[in-house]
Tab-separated table of C-alpha atoms and ligand atoms in Angstrom:
chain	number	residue	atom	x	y	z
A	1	UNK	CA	0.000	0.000	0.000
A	2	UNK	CA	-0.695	2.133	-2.011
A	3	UNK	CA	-0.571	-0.091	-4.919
A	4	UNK	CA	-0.274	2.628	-7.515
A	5	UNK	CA	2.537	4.883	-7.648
A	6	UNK	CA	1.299	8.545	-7.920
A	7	UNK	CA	1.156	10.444	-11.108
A	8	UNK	CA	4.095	12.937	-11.580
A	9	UNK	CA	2.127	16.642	-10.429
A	10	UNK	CA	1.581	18.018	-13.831
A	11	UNK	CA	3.641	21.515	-13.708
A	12	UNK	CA	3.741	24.545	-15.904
A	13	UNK	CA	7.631	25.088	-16.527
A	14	UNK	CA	9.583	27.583	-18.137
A	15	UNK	CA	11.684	25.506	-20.284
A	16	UNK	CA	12.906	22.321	-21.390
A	17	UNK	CA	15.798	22.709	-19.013
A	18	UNK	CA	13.545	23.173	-16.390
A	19	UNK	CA	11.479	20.109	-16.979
A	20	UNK	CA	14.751	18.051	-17.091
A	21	UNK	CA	15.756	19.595	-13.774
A	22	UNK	CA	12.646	18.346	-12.110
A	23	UNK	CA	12.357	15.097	-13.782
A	24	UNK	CA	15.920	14.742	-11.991
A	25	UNK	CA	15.137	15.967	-8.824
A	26	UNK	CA	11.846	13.723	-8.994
A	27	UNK	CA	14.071	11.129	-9.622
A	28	UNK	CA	16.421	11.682	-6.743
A	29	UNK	CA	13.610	12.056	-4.262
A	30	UNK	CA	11.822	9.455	-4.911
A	31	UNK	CA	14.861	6.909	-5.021
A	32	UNK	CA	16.973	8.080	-2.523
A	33	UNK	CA	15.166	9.611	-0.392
A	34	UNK	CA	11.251	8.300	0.073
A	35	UNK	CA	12.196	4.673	0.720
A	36	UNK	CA	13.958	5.653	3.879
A	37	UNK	CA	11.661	8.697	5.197
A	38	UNK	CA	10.026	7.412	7.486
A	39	UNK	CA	12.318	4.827	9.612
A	40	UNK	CA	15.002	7.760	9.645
A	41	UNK	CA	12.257	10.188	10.963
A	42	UNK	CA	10.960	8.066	13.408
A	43	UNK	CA	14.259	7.440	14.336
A	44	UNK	CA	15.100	11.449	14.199
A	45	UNK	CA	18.464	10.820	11.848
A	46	UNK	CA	19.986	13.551	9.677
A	47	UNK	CA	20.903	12.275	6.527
A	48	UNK	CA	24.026	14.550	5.762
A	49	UNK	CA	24.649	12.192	2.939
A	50	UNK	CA	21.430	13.314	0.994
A	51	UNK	CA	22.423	17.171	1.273
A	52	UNK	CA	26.463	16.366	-0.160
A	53	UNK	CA	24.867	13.861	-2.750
A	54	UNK	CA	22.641	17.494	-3.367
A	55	UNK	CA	25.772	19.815	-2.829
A	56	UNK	CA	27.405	17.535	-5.673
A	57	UNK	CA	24.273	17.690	-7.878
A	58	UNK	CA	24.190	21.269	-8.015
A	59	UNK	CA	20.935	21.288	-6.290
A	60	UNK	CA	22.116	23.656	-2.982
A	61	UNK	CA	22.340	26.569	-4.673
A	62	UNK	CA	19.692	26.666	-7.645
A	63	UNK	CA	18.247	30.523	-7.392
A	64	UNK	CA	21.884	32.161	-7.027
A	65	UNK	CA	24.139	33.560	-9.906
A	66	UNK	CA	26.247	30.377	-12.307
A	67	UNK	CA	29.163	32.982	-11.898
A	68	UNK	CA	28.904	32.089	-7.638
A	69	UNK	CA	28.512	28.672	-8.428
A	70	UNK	CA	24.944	28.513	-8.618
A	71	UNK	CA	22.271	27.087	-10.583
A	72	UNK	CA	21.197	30.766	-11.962
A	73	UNK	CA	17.359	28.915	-11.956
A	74	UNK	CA	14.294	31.638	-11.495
A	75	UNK	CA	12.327	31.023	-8.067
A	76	UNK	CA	9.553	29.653	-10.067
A	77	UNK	CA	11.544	26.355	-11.097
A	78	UNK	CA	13.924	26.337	-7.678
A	79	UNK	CA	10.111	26.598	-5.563
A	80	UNK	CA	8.767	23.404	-7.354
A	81	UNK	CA	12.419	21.422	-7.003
A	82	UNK	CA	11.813	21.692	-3.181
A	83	UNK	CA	8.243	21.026	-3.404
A	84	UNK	CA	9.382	17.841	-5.185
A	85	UNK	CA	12.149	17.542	-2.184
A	86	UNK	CA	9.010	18.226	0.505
A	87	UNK	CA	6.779	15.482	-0.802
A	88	UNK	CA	9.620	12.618	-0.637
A	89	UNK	CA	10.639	14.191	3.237
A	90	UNK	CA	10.156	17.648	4.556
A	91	UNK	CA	13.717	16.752	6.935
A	92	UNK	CA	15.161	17.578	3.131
A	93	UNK	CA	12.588	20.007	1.147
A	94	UNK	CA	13.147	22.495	4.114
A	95	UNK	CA	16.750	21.488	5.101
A	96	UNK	CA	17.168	22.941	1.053
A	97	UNK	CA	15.584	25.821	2.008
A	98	UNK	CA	16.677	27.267	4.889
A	99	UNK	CA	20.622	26.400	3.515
A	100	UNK	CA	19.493	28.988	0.948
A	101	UNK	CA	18.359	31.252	3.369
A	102	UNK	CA	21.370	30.878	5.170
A	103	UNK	CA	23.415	31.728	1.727
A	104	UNK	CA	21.273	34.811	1.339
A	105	UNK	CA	22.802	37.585	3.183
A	106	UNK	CA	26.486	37.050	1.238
A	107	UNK	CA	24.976	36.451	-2.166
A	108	UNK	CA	22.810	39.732	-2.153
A	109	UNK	CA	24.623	42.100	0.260
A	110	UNK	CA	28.403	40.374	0.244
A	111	UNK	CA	31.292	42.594	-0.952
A	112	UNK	CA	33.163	40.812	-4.667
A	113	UNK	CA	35.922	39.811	-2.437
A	114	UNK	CA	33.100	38.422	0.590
A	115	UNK	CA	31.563	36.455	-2.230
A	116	UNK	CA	34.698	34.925	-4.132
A	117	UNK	CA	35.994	33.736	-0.971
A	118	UNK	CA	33.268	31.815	0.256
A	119	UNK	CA	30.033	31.268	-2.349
A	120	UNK	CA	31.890	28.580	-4.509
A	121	UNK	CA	31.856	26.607	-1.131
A	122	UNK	CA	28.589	27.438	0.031
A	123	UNK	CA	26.861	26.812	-3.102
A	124	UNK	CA	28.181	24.061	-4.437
A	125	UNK	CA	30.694	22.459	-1.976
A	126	UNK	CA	29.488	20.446	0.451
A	127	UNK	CA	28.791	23.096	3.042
A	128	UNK	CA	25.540	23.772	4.824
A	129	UNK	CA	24.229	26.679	6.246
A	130	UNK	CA	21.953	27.524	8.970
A	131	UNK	CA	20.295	30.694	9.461
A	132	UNK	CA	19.993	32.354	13.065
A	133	UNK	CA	17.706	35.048	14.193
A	134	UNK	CA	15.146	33.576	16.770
A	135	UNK	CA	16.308	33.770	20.927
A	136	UNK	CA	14.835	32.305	23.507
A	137	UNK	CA	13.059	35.374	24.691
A	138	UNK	CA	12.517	36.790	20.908
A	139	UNK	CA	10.637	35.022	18.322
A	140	UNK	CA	8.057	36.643	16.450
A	141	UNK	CA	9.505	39.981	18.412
A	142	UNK	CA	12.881	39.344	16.158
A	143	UNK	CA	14.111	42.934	16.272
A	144	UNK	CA	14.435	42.977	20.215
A	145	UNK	CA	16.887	40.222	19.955
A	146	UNK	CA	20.521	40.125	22.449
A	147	UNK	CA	22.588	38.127	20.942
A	148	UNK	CA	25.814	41.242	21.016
A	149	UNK	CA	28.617	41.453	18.337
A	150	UNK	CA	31.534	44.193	20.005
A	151	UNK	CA	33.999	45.815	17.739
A	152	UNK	CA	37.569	44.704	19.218
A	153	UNK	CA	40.075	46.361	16.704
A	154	UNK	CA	39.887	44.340	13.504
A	155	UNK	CA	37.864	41.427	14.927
A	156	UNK	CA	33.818	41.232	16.370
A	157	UNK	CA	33.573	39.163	19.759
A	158	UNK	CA	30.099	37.154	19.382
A	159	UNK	CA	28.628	36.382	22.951
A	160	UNK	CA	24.674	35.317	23.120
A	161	UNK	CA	22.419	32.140	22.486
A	162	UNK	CA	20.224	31.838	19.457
A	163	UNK	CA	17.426	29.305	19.828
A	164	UNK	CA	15.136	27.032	17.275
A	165	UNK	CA	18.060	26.619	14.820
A	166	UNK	CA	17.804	24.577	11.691
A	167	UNK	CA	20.670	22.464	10.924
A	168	UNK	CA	22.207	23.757	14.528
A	169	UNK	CA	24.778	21.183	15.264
A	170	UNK	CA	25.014	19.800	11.831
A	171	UNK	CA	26.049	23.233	9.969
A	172	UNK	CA	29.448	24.106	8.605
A	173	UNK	CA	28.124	28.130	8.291
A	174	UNK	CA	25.665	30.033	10.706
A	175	UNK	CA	24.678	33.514	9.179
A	176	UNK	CA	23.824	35.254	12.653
A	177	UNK	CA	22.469	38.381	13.427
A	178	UNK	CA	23.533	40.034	16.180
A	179	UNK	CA	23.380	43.690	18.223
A	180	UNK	CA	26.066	46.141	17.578
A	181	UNK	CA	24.146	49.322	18.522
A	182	UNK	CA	21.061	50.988	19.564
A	183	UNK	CA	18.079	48.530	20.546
A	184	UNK	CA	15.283	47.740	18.233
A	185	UNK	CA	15.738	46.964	14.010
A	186	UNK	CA	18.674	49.813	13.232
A	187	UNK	CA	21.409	48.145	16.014
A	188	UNK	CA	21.525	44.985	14.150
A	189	UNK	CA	24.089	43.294	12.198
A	190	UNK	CA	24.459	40.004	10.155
A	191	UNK	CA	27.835	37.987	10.196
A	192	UNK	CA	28.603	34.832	8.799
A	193	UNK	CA	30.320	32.568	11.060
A	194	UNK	CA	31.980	29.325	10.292
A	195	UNK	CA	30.948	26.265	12.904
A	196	UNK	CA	34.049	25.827	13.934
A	197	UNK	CA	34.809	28.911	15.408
A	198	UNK	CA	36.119	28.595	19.163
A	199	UNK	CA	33.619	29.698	20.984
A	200	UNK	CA	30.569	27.604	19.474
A	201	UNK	CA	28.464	25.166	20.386
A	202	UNK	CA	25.279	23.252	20.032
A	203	UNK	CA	22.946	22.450	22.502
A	204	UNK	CA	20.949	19.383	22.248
A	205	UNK	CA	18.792	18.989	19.619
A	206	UNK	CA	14.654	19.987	20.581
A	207	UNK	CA	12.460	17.025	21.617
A	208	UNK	CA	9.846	17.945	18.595
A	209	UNK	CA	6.575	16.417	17.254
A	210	UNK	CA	7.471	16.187	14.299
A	211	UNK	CA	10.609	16.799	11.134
A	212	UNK	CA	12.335	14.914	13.826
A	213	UNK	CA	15.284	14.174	11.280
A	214	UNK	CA	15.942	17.814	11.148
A	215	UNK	CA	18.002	19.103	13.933
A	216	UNK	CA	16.631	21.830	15.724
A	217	UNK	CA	19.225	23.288	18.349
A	218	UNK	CA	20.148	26.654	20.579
A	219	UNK	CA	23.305	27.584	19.318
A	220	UNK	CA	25.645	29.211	22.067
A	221	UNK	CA	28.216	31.955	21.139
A	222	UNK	CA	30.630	32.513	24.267
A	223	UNK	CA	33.127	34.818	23.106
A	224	UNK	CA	33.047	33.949	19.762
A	225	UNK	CA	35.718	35.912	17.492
A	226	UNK	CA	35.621	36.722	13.815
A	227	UNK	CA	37.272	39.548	11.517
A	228	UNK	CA	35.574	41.939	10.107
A	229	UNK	CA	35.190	40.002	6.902
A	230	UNK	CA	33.025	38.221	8.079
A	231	UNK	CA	30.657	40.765	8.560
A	232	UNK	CA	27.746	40.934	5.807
A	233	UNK	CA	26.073	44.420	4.868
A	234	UNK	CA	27.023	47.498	6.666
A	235	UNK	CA	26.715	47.527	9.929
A	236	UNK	CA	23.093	48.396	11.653
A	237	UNK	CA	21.916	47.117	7.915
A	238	UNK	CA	21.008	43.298	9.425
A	239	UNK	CA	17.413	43.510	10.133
A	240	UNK	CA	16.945	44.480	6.930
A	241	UNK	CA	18.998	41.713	5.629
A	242	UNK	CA	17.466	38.953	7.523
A	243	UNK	CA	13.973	40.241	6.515
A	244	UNK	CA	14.990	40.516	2.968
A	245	UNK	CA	16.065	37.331	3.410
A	246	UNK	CA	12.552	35.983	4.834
A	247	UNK	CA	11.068	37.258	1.990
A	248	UNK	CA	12.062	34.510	-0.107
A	249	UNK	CA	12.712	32.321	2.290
A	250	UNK	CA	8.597	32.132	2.957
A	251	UNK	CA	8.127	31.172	-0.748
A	252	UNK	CA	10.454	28.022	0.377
A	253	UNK	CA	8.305	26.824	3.130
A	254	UNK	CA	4.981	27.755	1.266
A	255	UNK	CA	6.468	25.355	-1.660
A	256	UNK	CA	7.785	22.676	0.968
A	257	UNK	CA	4.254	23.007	2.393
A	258	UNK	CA	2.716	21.724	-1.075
A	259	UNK	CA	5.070	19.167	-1.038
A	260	UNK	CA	4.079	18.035	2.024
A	261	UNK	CA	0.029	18.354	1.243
A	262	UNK	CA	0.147	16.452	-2.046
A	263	UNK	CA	2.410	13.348	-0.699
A	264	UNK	CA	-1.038	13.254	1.724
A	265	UNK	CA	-3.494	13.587	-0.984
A	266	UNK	CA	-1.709	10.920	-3.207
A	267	UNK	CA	-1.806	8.434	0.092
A	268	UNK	CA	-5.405	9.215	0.387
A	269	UNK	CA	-6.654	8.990	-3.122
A	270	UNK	CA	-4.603	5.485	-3.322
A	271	UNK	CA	-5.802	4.220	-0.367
A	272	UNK	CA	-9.296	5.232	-1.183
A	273	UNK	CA	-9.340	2.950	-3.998
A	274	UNK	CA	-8.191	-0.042	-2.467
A	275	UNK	CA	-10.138	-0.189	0.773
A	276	UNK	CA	-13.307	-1.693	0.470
A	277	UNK	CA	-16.535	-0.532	2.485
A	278	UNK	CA	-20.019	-1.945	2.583
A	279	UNK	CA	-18.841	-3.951	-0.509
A	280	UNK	CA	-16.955	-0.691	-2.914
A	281	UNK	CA	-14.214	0.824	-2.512
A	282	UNK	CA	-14.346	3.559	-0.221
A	283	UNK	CA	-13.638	6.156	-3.303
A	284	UNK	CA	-17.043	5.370	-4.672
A	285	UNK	CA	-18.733	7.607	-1.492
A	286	UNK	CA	-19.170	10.771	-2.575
A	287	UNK	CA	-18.581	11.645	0.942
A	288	UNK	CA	-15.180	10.946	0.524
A	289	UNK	CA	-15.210	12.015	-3.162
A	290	UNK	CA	-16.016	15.341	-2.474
A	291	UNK	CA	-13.384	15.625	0.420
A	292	UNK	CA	-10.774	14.274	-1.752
A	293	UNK	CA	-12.110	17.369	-4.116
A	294	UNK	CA	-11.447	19.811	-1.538
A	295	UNK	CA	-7.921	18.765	-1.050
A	296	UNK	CA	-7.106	18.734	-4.248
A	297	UNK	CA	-8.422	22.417	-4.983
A	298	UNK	CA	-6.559	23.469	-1.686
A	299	UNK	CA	-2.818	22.268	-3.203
A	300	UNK	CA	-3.905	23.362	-6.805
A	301	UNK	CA	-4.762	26.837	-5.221
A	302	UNK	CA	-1.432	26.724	-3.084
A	303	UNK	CA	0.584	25.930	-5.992
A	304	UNK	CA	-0.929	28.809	-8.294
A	305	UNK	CA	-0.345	31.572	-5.414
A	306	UNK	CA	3.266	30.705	-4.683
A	307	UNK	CA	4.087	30.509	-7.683
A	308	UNK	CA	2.308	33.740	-8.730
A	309	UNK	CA	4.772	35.586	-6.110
A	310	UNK	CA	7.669	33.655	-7.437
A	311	UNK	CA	7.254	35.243	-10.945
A	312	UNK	CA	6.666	38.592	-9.237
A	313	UNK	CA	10.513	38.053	-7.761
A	314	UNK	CA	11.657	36.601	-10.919
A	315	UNK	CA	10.719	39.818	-12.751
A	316	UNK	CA	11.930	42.090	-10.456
A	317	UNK	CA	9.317	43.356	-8.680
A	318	UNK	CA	8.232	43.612	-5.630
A	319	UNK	CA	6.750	39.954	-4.186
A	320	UNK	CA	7.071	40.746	0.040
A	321	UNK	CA	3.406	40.512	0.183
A	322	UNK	CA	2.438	37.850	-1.967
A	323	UNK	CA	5.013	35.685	-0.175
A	324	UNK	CA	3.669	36.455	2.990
A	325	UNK	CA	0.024	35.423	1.568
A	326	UNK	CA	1.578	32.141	-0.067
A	327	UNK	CA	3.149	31.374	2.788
A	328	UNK	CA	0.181	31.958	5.369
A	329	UNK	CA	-1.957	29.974	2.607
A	330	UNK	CA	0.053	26.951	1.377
A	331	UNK	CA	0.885	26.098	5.525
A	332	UNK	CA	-2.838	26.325	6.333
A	333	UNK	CA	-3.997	24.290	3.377
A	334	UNK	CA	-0.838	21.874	4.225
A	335	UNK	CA	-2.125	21.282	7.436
A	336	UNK	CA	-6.208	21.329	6.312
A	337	UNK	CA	-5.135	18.581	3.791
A	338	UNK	CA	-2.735	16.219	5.633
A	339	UNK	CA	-5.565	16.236	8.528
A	340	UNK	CA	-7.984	15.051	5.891
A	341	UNK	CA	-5.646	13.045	4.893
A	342	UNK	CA	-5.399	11.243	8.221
A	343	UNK	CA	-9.324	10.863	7.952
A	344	UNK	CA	-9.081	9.476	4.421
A	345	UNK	CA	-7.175	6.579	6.241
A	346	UNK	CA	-9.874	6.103	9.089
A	347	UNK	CA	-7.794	4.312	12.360
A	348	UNK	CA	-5.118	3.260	9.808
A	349	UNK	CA	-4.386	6.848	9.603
A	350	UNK	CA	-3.662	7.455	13.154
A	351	UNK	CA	-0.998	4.800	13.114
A	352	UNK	CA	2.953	5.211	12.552
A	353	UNK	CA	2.267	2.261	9.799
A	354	UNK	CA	1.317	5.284	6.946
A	355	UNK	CA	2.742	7.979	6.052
A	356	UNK	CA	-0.437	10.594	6.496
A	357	UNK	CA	0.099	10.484	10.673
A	358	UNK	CA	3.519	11.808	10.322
A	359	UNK	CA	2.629	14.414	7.475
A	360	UNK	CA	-0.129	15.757	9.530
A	361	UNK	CA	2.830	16.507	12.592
A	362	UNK	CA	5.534	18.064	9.812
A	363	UNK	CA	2.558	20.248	8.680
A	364	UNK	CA	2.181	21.805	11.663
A	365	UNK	CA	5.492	23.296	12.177
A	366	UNK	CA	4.909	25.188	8.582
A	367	UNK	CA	2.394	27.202	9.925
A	368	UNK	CA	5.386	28.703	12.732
A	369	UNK	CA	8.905	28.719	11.159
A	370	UNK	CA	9.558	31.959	9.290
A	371	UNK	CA	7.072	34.116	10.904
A	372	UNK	CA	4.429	32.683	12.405
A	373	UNK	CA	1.115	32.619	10.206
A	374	UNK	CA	-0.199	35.384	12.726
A	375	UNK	CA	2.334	37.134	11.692
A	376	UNK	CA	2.080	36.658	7.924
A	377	UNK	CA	-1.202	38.311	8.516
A	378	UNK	CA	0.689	41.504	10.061
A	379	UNK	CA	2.595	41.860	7.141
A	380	UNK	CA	-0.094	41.432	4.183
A	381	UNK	CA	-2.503	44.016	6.573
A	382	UNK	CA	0.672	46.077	6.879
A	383	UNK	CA	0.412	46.700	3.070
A	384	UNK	CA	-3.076	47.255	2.905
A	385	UNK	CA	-3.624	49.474	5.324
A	386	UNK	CA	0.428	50.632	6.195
A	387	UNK	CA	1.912	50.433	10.474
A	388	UNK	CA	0.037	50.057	13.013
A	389	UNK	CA	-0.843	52.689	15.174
A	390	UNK	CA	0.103	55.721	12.897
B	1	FAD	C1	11.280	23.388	13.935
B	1	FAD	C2	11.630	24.843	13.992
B	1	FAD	C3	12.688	25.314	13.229
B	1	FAD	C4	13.072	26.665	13.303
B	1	FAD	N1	14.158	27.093	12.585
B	1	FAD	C5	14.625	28.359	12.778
B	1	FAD	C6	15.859	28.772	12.183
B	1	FAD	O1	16.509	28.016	11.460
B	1	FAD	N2	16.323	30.023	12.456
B	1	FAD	C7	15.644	30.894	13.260
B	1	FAD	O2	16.112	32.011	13.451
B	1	FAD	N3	14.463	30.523	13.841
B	1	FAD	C8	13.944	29.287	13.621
B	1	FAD	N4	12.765	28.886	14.206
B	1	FAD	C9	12.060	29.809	15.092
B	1	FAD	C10	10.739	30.309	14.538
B	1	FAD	O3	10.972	31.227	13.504
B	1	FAD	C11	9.948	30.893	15.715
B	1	FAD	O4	9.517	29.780	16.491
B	1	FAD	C12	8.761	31.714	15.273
B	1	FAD	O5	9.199	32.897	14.645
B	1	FAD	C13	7.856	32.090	16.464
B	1	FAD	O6	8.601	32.573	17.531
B	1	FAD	P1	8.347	31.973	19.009
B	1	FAD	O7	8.429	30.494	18.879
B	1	FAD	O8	9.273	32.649	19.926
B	1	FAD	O9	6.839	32.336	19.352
B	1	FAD	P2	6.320	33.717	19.931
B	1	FAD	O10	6.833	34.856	19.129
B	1	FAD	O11	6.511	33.741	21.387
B	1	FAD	O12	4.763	33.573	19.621
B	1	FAD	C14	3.871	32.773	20.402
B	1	FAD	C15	2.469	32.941	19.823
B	1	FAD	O13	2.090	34.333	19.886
B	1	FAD	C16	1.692	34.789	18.591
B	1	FAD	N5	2.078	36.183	18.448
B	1	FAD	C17	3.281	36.770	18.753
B	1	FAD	N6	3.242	38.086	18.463
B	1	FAD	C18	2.008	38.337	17.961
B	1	FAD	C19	1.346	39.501	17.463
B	1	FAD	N7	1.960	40.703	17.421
B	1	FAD	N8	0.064	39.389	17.036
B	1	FAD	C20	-0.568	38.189	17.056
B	1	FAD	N9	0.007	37.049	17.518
B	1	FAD	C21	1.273	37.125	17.942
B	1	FAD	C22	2.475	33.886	17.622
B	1	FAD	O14	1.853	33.852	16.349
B	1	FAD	C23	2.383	32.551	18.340
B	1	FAD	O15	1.156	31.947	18.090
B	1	FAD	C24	12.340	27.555	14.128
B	1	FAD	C25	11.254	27.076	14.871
B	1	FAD	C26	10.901	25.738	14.819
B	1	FAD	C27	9.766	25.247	15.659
């Protein structure tokens, strides 16, 4: 079970390339990834050997320049390569995305030299990044963050603890952002820090519901030197740069979040076919029909908005609330679906023996990495209507 594989999602792609790029990635996630998912979730392994076969590939650094060592691929064919990641396991669809998060801040704001020195690596390597804003005591509150960088001659001393980290523990690169002035968005500045800097450490990984396989650790910076090439942007520029960097970091989690909603509609509509009820299969209810219906027209609708944003990037212009709507859709209708997915499945569903239990859990956290979806909704009303409390 299911006894018929699912049909490839039928995309609209810019080019021929781009279809061959997929077909490869489909290929790659579906053979060396899938078969394993679940055992190595429930077991809560990393599989660093997926992201260097992936480094090798070309396939960590898709939306940045060939010149860098990237794969120079518009957003709206790198969005649907980690939706294709998502669907075989989210551990890898988001692990993708946030290493291109984490990549951000020297690709867009690095000086020539900044960039020479350490893209090639980044992007095509073996290296991955992690990305580190959240603290314990700020989260959605990101600008009031403590973490403090201090300006010792040519060097910045690092002392602080960031918290929820992707890939904490497991990086080679942590792009941090950290205080260096006043309090609130303008005293902030981004550095990129390599993991073996003295001074560094992991915590223990998070006890979490779910993407289990996906390390998620405080990251501890006790003295922590670097030189002042390390730091990205000008200084005070770092809120800016991490947000910047949200921006299209949100169009990654809204496409993982498709991912992960049409892996649980093709377990439902195969298992609906198979399981036999008051002598039919259980697809013949129109019940269930119609529900299947619904979750279709949820990822079809998902799909359409993200990638309507992506194009908006890809052309220039400006996508910061369109991301913020895909985002705050695709995770809802990612967790709508794998829920009715779970139901699809009846008291199978609830058990660790299908996939559709353990896509309902990995849905969740979609709707609170990145901003929370609360917060998505400050930013889209912050367009419409401008700050609050003018
Ligand atoms: C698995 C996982 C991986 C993560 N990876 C990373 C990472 O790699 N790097 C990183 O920097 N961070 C990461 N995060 C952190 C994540 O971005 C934060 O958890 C998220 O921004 C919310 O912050 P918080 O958990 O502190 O919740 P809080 O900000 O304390 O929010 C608690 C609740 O209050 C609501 N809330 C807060 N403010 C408002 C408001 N003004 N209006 C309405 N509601 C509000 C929130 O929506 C939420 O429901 C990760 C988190 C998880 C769980």
């Amino acid at each position: 079970m299911p006894d018929r594989a699912p049909q490839p999602v039928d995309r609209q792609l810019p080019t021929d390339e781009a279809r061959d790029l997929i077909s490869l990635v489909r290929d790659i996630a579906q053979r060396e990834i899938a078969p394993s998912a679940a055992e190595e979730e429930d077991a809560g392994r990393f599989p660093r050997e997926v992201f260097a076969l992936l480094s090798e590939s070309g396939l960590l650094g898709l939306p940045y320049d060939a010149q860098s060592g990237g794969g120079e691929q518009p957003y709206e064919v790198y969005l649907q390569v980690l939706e294709e990641f998502a669907a075989a396991r989210l551990t890898v669809g988001l692990g993708v995305s946030v290493h291109t998060l984490a990549c951000y801040a020297l690709a867009a704001y690095g000086t020539k030299e900044q960039q020479a020195d350490h893209l090639p690596a980044m992007l095509g390597g073996g290296l991955l990044g992690a990305y580190c804003l959240s603290e314990p005591a700020s989260g959605s509150d990101a600008a009031s963050l403590r973490t403090k960088a201090v300006r010792e001659g040519d060097d910045w001393v690092i002392d602080g603890t960031k918290a929820w980290i992707t890939h904490g523990g497991v990086a080679d690169f942590y792009t941090v952002m950290a205080r260096t002035g006043e309090d609130g968005p303008r005293g902030i500045t981004a550095f990129l820090v390599p993991a073996d800097a003295e001074g560094l450490s992991a915590a223990v990984p998070e006890k979490k519901m779910g993407l289990k396989g996906s390390p998620t650790a405080q990251i501890h910076f006790d003295g922590v030197r670097v030189p002042d090439d390390r730091r990205l942007g000008d200084e005070g520029q770092g809120f800016a740069i991490a947000l910047s960097a949200l921006d299209s970091g949100r169009l990654g989690i809204a496409a993982c979040a498709i991912g992960v909603a049409q892996a649980a509609l093709d377990e439902a509509v195969a298992y609906a076919a198979q399981r036999r009820q008051f002598g039919k299969p259980i697809s013949d209810f129109q019940g269930l029909r119609f529900m299947l219906a619904d979750m279709a027209t949820r990822i079809e609708a998902g799909r359409a908005l993200y990638l309507a944003a992506a194009r908006l990037r890809d052309a220039g212009r400006p996508f910061a609330k369109q991301a913020a709507m895909a985002k705050l859709f695709c995770t809802d209708a990612a967790m709508a679906v794998t829920t009715d997915a779970v139901q699809v499945l009846g008291g199978y569903g609830y058990t660790a023996d299908f996939p559709a239990e353990r896509l309902m859990r990995e849905a969740k956290v979609l709707q609170i990495v990145e901003g929370t979806n609360q917060i998505q909704r400050m930013v889209i009303a912050r367009h419409l209507a401008g700050p609050e409390g003018r």
